[in-house]
Short mmCIF file of C-alpha atoms in Angstrom, two decimals:
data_model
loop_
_atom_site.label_atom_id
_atom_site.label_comp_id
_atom_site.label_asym_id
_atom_site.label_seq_id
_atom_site.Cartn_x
_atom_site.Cartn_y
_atom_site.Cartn_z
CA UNK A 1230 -17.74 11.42 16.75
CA UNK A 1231 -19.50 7.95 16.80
CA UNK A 1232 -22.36 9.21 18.80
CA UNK A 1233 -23.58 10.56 14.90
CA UNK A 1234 -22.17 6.99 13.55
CA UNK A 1235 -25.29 4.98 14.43
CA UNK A 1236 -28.15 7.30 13.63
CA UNK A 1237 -26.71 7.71 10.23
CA UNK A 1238 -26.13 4.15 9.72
CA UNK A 1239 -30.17 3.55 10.77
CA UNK A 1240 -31.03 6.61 8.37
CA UNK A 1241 -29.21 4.82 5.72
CA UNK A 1242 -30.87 1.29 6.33
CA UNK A 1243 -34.48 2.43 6.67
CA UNK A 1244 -33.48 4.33 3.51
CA UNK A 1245 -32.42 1.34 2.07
CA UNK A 1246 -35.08 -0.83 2.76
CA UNK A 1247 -37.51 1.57 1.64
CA UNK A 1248 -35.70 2.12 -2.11
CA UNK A 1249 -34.98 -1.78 -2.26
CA UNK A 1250 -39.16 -2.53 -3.40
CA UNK A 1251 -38.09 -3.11 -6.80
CA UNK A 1252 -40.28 -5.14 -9.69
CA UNK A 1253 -39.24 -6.28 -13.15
CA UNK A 1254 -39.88 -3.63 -16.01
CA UNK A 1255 -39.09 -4.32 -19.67
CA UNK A 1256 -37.71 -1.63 -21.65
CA UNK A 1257 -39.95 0.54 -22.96
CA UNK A 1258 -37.61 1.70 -25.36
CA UNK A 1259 -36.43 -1.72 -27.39
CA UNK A 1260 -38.36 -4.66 -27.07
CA UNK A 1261 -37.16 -7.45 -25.75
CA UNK A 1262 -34.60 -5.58 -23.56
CA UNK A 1263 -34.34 -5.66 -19.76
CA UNK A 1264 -31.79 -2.95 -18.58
CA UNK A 1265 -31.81 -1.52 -14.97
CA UNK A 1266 -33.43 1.86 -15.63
CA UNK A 1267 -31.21 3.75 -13.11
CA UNK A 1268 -28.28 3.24 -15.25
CA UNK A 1269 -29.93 4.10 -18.66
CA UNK A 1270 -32.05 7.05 -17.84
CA UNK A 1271 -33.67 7.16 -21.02
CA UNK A 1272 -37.35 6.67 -19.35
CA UNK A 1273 -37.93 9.28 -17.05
CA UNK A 1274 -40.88 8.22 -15.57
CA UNK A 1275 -39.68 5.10 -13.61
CA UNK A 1276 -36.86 7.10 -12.35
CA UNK A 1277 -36.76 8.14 -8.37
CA UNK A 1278 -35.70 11.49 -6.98
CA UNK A 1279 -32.23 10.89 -5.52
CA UNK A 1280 -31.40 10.84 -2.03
CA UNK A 1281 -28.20 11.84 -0.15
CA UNK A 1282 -27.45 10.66 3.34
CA UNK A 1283 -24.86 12.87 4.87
CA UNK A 1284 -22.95 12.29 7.57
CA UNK A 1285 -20.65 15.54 6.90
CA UNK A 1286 -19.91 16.98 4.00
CA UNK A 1287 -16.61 14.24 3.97
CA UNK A 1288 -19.12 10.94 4.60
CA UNK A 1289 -22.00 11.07 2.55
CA UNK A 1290 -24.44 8.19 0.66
CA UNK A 1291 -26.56 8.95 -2.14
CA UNK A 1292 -29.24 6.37 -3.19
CA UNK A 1293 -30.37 6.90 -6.60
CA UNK A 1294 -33.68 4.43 -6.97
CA UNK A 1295 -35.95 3.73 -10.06
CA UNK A 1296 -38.80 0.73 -10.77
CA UNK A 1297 -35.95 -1.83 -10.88
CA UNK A 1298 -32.73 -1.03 -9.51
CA UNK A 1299 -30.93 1.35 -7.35
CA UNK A 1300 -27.72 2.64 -7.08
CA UNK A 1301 -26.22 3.62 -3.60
CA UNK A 1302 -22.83 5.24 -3.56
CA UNK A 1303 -20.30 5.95 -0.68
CA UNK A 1304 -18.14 8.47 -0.06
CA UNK A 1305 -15.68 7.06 2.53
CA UNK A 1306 -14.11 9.70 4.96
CA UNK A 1307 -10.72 10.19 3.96
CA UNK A 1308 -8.41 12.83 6.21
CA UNK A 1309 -4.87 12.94 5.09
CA UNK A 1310 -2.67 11.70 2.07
CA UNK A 1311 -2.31 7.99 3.85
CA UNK A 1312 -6.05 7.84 4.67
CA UNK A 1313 -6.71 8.57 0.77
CA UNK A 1314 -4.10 5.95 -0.58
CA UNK A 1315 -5.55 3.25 1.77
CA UNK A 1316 -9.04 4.09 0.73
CA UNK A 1317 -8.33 4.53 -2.61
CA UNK A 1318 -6.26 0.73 -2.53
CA UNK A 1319 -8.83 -0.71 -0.92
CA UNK A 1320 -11.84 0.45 -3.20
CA UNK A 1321 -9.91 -0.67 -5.82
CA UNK A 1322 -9.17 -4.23 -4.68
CA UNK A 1323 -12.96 -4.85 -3.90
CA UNK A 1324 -13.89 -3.22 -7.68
CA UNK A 1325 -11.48 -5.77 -9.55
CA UNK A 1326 -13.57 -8.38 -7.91
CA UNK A 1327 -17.10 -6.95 -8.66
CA UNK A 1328 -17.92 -10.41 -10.26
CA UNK A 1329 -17.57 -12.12 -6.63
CA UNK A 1330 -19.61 -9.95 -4.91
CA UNK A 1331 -22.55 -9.30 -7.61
CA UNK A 1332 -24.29 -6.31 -6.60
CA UNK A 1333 -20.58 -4.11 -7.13
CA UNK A 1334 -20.29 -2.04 -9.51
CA UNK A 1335 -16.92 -1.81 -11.27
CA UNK A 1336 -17.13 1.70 -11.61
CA UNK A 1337 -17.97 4.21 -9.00
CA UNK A 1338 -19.96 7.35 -9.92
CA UNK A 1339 -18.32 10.59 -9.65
CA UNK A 1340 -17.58 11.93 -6.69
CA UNK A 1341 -18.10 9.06 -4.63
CA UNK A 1342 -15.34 6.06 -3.72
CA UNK A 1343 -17.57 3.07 -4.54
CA UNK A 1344 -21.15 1.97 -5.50
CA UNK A 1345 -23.43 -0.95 -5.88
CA UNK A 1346 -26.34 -1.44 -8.70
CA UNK A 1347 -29.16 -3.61 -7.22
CA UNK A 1348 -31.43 -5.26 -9.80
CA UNK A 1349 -35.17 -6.73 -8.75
CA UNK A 1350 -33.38 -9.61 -10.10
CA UNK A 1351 -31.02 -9.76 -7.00
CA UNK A 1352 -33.92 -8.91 -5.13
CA UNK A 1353 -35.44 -12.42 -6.15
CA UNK A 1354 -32.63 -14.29 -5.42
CA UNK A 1355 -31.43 -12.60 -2.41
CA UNK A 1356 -33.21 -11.84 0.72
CA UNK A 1357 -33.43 -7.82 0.95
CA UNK A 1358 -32.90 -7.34 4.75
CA UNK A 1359 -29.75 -9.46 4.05
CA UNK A 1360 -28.70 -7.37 1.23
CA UNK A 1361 -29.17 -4.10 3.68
CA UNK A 1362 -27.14 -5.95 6.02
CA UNK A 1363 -24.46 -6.36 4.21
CA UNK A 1364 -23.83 -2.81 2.79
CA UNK A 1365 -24.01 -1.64 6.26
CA UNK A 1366 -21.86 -3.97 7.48
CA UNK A 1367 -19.38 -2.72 4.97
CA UNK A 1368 -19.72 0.71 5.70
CA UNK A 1369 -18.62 0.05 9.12
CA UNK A 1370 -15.89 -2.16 7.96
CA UNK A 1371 -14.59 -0.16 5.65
CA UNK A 1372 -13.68 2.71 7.93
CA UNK A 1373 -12.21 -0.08 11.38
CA UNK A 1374 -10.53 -1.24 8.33
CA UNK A 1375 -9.17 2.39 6.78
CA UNK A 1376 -7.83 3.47 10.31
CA UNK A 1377 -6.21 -0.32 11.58
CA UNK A 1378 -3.98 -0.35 8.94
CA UNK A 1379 -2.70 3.71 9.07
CA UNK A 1380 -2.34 2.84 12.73
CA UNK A 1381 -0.28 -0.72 11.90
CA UNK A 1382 1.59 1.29 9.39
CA UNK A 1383 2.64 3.95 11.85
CA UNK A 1384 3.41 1.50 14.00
CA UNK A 1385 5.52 -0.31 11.74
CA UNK A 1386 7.38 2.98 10.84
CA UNK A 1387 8.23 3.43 14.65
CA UNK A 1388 9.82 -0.08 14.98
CA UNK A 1389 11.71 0.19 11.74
CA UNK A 1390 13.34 3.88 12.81
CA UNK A 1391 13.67 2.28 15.99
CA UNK A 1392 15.76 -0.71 15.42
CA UNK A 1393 17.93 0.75 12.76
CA UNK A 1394 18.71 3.50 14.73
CA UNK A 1395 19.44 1.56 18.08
CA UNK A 1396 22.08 -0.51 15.61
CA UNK A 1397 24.33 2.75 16.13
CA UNK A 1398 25.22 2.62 19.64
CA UNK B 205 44.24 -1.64 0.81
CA UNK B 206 41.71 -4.79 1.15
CA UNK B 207 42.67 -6.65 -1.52
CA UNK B 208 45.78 -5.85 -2.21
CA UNK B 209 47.51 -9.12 -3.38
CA UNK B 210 44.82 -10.01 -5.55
CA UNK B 211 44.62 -6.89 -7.16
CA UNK B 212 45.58 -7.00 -11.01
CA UNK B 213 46.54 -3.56 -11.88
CA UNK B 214 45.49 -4.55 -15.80
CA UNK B 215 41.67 -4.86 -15.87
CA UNK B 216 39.14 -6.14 -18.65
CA UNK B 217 37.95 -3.02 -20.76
CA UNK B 218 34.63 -3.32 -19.93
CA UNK B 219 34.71 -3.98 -16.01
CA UNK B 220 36.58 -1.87 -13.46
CA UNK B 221 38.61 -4.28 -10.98
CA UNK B 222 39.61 -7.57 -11.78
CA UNK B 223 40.90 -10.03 -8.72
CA UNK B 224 43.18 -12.85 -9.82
CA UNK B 225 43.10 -15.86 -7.27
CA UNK B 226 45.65 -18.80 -7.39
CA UNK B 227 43.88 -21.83 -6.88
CA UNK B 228 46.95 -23.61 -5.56
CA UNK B 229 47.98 -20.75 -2.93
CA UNK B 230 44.48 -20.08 -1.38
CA UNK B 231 44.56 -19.43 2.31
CA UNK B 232 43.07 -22.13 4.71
CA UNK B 233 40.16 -20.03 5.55
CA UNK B 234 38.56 -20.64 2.20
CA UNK B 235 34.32 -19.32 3.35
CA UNK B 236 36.28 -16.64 5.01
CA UNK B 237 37.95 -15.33 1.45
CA UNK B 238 34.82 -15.97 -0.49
CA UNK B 239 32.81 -13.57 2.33
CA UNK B 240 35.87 -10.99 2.32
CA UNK B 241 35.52 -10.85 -1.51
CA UNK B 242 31.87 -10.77 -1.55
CA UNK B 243 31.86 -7.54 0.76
CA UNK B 244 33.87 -5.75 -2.32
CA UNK B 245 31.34 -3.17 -3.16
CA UNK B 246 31.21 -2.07 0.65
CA UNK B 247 34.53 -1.89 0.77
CA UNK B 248 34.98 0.00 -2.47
CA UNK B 249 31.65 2.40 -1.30
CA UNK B 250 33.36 2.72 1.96
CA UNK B 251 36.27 5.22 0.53
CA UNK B 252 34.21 8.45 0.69
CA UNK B 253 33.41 7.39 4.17
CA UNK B 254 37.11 6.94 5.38
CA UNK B 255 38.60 9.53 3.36
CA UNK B 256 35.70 12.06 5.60
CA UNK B 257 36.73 10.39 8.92
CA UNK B 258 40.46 11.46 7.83
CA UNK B 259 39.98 14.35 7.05
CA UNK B 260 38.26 15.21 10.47
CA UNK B 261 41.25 13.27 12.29
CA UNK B 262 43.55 15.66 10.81
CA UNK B 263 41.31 18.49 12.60
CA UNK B 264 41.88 20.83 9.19
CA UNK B 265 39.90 24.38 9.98
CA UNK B 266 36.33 24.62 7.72
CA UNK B 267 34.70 22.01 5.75
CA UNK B 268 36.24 19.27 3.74
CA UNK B 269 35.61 17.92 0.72
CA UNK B 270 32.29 17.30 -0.57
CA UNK B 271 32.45 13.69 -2.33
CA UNK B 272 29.43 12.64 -4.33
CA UNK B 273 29.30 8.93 -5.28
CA UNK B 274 26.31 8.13 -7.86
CA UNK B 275 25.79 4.53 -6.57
CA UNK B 276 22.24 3.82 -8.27
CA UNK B 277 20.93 5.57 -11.54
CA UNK B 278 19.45 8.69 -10.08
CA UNK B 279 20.18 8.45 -6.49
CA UNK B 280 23.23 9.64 -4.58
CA UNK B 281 24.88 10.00 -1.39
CA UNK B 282 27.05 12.54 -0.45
CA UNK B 283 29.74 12.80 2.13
CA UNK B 284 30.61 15.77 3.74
CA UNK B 285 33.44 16.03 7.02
CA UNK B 286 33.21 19.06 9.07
CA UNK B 287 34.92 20.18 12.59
CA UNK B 288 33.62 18.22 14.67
CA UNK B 289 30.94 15.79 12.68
CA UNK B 290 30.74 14.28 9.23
CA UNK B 291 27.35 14.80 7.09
CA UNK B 292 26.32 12.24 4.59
CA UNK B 293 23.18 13.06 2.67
CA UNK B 294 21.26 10.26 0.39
CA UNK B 295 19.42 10.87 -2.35
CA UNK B 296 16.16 8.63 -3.22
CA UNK B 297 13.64 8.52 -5.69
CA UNK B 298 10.43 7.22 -4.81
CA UNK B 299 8.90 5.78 -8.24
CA UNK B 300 5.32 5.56 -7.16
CA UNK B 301 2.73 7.74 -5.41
CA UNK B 302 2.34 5.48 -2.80
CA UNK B 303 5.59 4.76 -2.10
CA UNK B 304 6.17 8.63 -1.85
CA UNK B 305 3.56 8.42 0.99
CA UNK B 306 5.04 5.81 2.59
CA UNK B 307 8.40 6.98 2.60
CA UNK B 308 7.36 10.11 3.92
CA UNK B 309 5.74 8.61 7.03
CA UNK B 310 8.47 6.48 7.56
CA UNK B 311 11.36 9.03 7.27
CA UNK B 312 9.12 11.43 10.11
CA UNK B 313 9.38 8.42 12.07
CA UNK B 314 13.13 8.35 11.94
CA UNK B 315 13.50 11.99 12.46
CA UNK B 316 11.05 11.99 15.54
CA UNK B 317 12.69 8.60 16.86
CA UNK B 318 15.48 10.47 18.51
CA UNK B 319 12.95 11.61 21.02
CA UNK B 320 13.47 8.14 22.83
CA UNK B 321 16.00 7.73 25.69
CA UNK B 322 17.14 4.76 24.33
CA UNK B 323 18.87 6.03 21.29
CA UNK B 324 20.51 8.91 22.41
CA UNK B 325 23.51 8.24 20.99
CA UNK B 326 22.31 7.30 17.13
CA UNK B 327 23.05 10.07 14.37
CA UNK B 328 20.42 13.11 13.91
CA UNK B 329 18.53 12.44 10.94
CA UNK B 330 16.85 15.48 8.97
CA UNK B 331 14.60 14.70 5.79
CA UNK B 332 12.91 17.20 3.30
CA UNK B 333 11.07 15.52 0.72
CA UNK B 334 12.01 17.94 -2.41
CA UNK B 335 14.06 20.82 -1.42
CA UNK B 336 18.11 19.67 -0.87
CA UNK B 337 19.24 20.38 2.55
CA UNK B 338 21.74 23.53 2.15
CA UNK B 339 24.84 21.87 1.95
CA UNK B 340 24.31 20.65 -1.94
CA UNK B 341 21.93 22.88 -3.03
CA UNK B 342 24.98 24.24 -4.82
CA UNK B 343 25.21 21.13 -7.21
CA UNK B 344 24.00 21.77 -10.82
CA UNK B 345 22.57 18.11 -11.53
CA UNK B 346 20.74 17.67 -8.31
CA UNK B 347 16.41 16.73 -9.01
CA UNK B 348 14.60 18.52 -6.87
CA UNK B 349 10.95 17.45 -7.75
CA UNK B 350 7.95 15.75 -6.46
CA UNK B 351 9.37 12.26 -6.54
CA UNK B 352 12.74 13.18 -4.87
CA UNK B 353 13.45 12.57 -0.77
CA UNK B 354 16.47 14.06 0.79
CA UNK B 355 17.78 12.41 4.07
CA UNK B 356 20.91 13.62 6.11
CA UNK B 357 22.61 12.20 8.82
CA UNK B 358 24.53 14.09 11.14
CA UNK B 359 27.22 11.50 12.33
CA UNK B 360 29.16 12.62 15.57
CA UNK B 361 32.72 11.86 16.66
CA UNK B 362 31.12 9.04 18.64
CA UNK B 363 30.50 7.01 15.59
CA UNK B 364 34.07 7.14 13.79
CA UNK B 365 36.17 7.98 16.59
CA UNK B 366 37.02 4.11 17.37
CA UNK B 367 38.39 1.81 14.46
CA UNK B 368 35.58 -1.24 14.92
CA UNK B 369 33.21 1.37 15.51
CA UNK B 370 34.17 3.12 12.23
CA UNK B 371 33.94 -0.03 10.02
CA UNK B 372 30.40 -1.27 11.37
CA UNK B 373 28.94 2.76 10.82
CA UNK B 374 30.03 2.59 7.70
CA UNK B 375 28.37 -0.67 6.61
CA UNK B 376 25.45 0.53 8.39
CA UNK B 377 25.16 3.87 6.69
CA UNK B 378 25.44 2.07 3.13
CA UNK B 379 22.39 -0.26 4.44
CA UNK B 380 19.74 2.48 4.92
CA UNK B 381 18.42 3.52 1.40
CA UNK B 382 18.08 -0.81 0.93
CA UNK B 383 16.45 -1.07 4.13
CA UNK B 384 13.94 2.00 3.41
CA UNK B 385 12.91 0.13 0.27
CA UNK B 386 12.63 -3.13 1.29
CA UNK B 387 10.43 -2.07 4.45
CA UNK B 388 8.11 0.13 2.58
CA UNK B 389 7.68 -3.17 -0.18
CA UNK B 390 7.02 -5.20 2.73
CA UNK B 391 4.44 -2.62 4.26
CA UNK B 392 2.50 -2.96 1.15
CA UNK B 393 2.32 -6.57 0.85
CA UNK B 394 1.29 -6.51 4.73
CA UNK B 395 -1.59 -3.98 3.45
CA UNK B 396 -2.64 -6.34 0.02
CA UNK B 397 -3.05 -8.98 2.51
CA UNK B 398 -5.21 -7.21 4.82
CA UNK B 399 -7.02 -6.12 2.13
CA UNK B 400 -7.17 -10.00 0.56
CA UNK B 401 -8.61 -11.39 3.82
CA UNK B 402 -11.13 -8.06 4.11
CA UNK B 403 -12.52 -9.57 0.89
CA UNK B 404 -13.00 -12.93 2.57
CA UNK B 405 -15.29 -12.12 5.09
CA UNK B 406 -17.52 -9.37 3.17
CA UNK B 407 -18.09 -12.24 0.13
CA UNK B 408 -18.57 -14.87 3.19
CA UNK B 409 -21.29 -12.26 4.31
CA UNK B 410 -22.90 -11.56 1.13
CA UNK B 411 -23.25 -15.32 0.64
CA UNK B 412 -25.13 -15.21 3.11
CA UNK B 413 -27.60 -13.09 1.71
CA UNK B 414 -28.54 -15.74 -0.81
CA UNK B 415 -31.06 -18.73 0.66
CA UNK B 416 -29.68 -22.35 0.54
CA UNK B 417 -30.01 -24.60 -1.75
CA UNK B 418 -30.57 -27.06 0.44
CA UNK B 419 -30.67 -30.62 -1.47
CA UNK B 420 -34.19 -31.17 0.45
CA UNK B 421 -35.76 -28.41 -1.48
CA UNK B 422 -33.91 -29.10 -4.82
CA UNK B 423 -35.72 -32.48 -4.41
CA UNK B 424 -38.92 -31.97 -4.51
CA UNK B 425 -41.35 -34.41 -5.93
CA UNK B 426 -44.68 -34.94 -7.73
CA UNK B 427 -46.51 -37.53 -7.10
CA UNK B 428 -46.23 -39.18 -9.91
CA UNK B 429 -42.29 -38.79 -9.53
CA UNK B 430 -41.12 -36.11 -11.46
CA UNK B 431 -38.45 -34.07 -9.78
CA UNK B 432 -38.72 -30.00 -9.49
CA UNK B 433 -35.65 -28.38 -10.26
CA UNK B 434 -35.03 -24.69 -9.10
CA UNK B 435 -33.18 -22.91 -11.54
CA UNK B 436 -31.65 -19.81 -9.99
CA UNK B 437 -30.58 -17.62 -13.35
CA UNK B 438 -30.18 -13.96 -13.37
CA UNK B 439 -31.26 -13.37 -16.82
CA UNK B 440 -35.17 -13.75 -16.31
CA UNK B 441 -37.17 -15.53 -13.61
CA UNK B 442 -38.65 -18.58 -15.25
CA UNK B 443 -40.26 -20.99 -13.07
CA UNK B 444 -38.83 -24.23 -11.91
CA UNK B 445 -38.52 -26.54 -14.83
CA UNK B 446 -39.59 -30.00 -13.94
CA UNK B 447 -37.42 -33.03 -15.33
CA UNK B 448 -37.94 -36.58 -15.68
CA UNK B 449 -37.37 -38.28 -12.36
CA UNK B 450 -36.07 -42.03 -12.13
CA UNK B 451 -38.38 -44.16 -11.83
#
């Protein structure tokens, strides 16, 4: 199964890279207001078509891009009940602390587990390739991470029927 | 049985047993009473337990009785002596979603560890997570919904045949529902501080994403000494403000 892992992770960062070229634009709508027009949608002409990345129909990424931000959300492959309580756990954690990491978004969009909104803003103060890095990076992560700790947990289970039941001889 | 010159056969209305001690007559082994007194609710859950391995000893024909003891608000275990093995059955609830999951991975474990050689010998353990096993179903107040686990144990003359070996099964037995608990709470601390150190290292790489401010480049100078200072806001990009230097 990983022989599709890294041509979808290069689809996603040339993707990237290529929604990422994002300038300042003022509001056309109120003056004086700077909003990141993939989250208002009220100006439809700086808006992108969206794109979805799919790995299978269980892992896919859609990048929504406009003139000064994009959104990219993940959809983290999630098999059985423990799978979707780690990755649910997990998504959460990260979201409480979308202040840390900057580009998070506290909210992901529906149907997805978790998304970022980049600004041109972080743009300027962040180098982009960087930036790319790092959600690959935690696309990776996030699925070593998923299956470690269902395999620890098993393995925990094991050594806890284990013992007690050894206790009866 | 235990107890019994302590016992006060008048109790306080509210509580259930009272012990009287006499300072001035205490036994030598004073840590040994205190831990002989502390083990009073084992002793006192242990009665369904020996009044099953009795019943078995006295090799009646068909079932004996089935005694239910309501030890915790919603949960029970049941104890059930038959020909030749006694059944107890527990009860849990399982308060959370999570801990549902957990439980349920952790009770196939202890159904599927009898597959080892090594334990052999331990008690058959069965486990249906809403349905109760057959032997209750007849009960009127039993819960049989989503947050409800059944486990049974299947204990076999092997386990209450020998006195010692009848006292430490018991103590065992009334262990198991704790010991469930406390290792699926531990299992989710273990995962919040996977998680917490997971968090570490992606913020330690998205810092990395920002460029340095390294205190060469926030000290840059005019010539006539004025200092340039960076400002790095995220409400608008204004250019670097220049300050009065000291002369």
């Amino acid at each position: 199964m990983s022989n599709t892992l890294r041509p979808y992770l290069s689809a996603v960062r040339s993707s990237l890279t290529a929604a990422l070229c994002l300038e300042n634009f003022a509001s056309q709508i109120v003056e004086k207001h700077n909003v990141p027009e993939v989250e208002a949608g009220n100006t439809k002409e700086v808006l992108l078509k969206p794109l979805v990345v799919s790995r299978n129909e269980n892992e896919q990424v859609l990048i929504e891009g406009s003139i000064n931000s994009v959104r990219v959300s993940i959809r983290i492959k999630q098999a059985d009940d423990i799978e979707r309580i780690l990755a649910h756990k997990f998504t959460r954690f990260l979201m409480m602390r979308a202040e840390h990491f900057v580009i998070l978004r506290r909210v992901p969009i529906k149907g997805y587990d978790i998304s970022f909104l980049v600004t041109n803003f972080h743009t300027e103060q962040m180098y982009k390739h960087k930036l790319v890095d790092f959600i690959i990076e935690f696309m990776e992560e996030v699925d070593k991470e998923i299956s470690e700790m269902k395999l620890s947990l098993n393995a925990r289970a094991r050594i806890v029927a284990e013992s007690y039941l050894s206790q009866f001889v | 049985r235990e107890y019994g010159d302590y016992l006060v056969p008048v109790t306080n209305s509210q509580y259930q047993i009272t012990l009287q001690f006499n300072l001035e007559q205490l036994p030598a082994d004073k840590a040994g009473l205190a831990k002989h007194v502390s083990m009073l609710k084992r002793n006192v859950l242990a009665s369904p337990f020996i009044r099953a391995f009795e019943y078995w000893e006295s090799q009646q024909e068909g079932a004996g009785p089935l005694m239910a003891t309501h030890y915790r608000e919603n949960e029970a275990i049941y104890v059930q002596a038959q020909q030749d093995r006694v059944t107890v059955i527990f009860s849990t609830l399982f308060q959370e979603e999570v801990d549902r999951v957990l439980g349920k991975v952790f009770l196939q474990e202890f159904v599927d560890a009898r597959r080892q050689a090594a334990i052999q010998n331990a008690p058959q353990v069965f486990y249906s997570s809403r349905e109760a096993p057959l032997e209750i179903r007849h009960l009127p107040e039993l819960r049989q919904d989503e947050s409800v686990g059944y486990v049974s144990f299947v204990l076999f003359p092997r386990h209450f045949a020998d006195a010692e070996v009848r006292e430490q099964t018991i103590s065992q037995i009334q262990l198991f529902r704790d010991y469930l608990h406390y290792h699926i709470k531990c299992a989710k601390a273990y995962m919040h501080s996977r998680m917490r150190t997971r968090v570490k290292e992606f913020l330690k790489v998205i810092n990395r994403a920002k460029p340095d401010r390294t205190t060469a480049a926030s000290e840059k100078r005019t010539a006539t000494g004025r200092y340039f200072r960076p400002q790095f806001r995220q409400s608008s990009a204004t250019s670097p403000q220049q300050v009065e230097g000291e002369w």
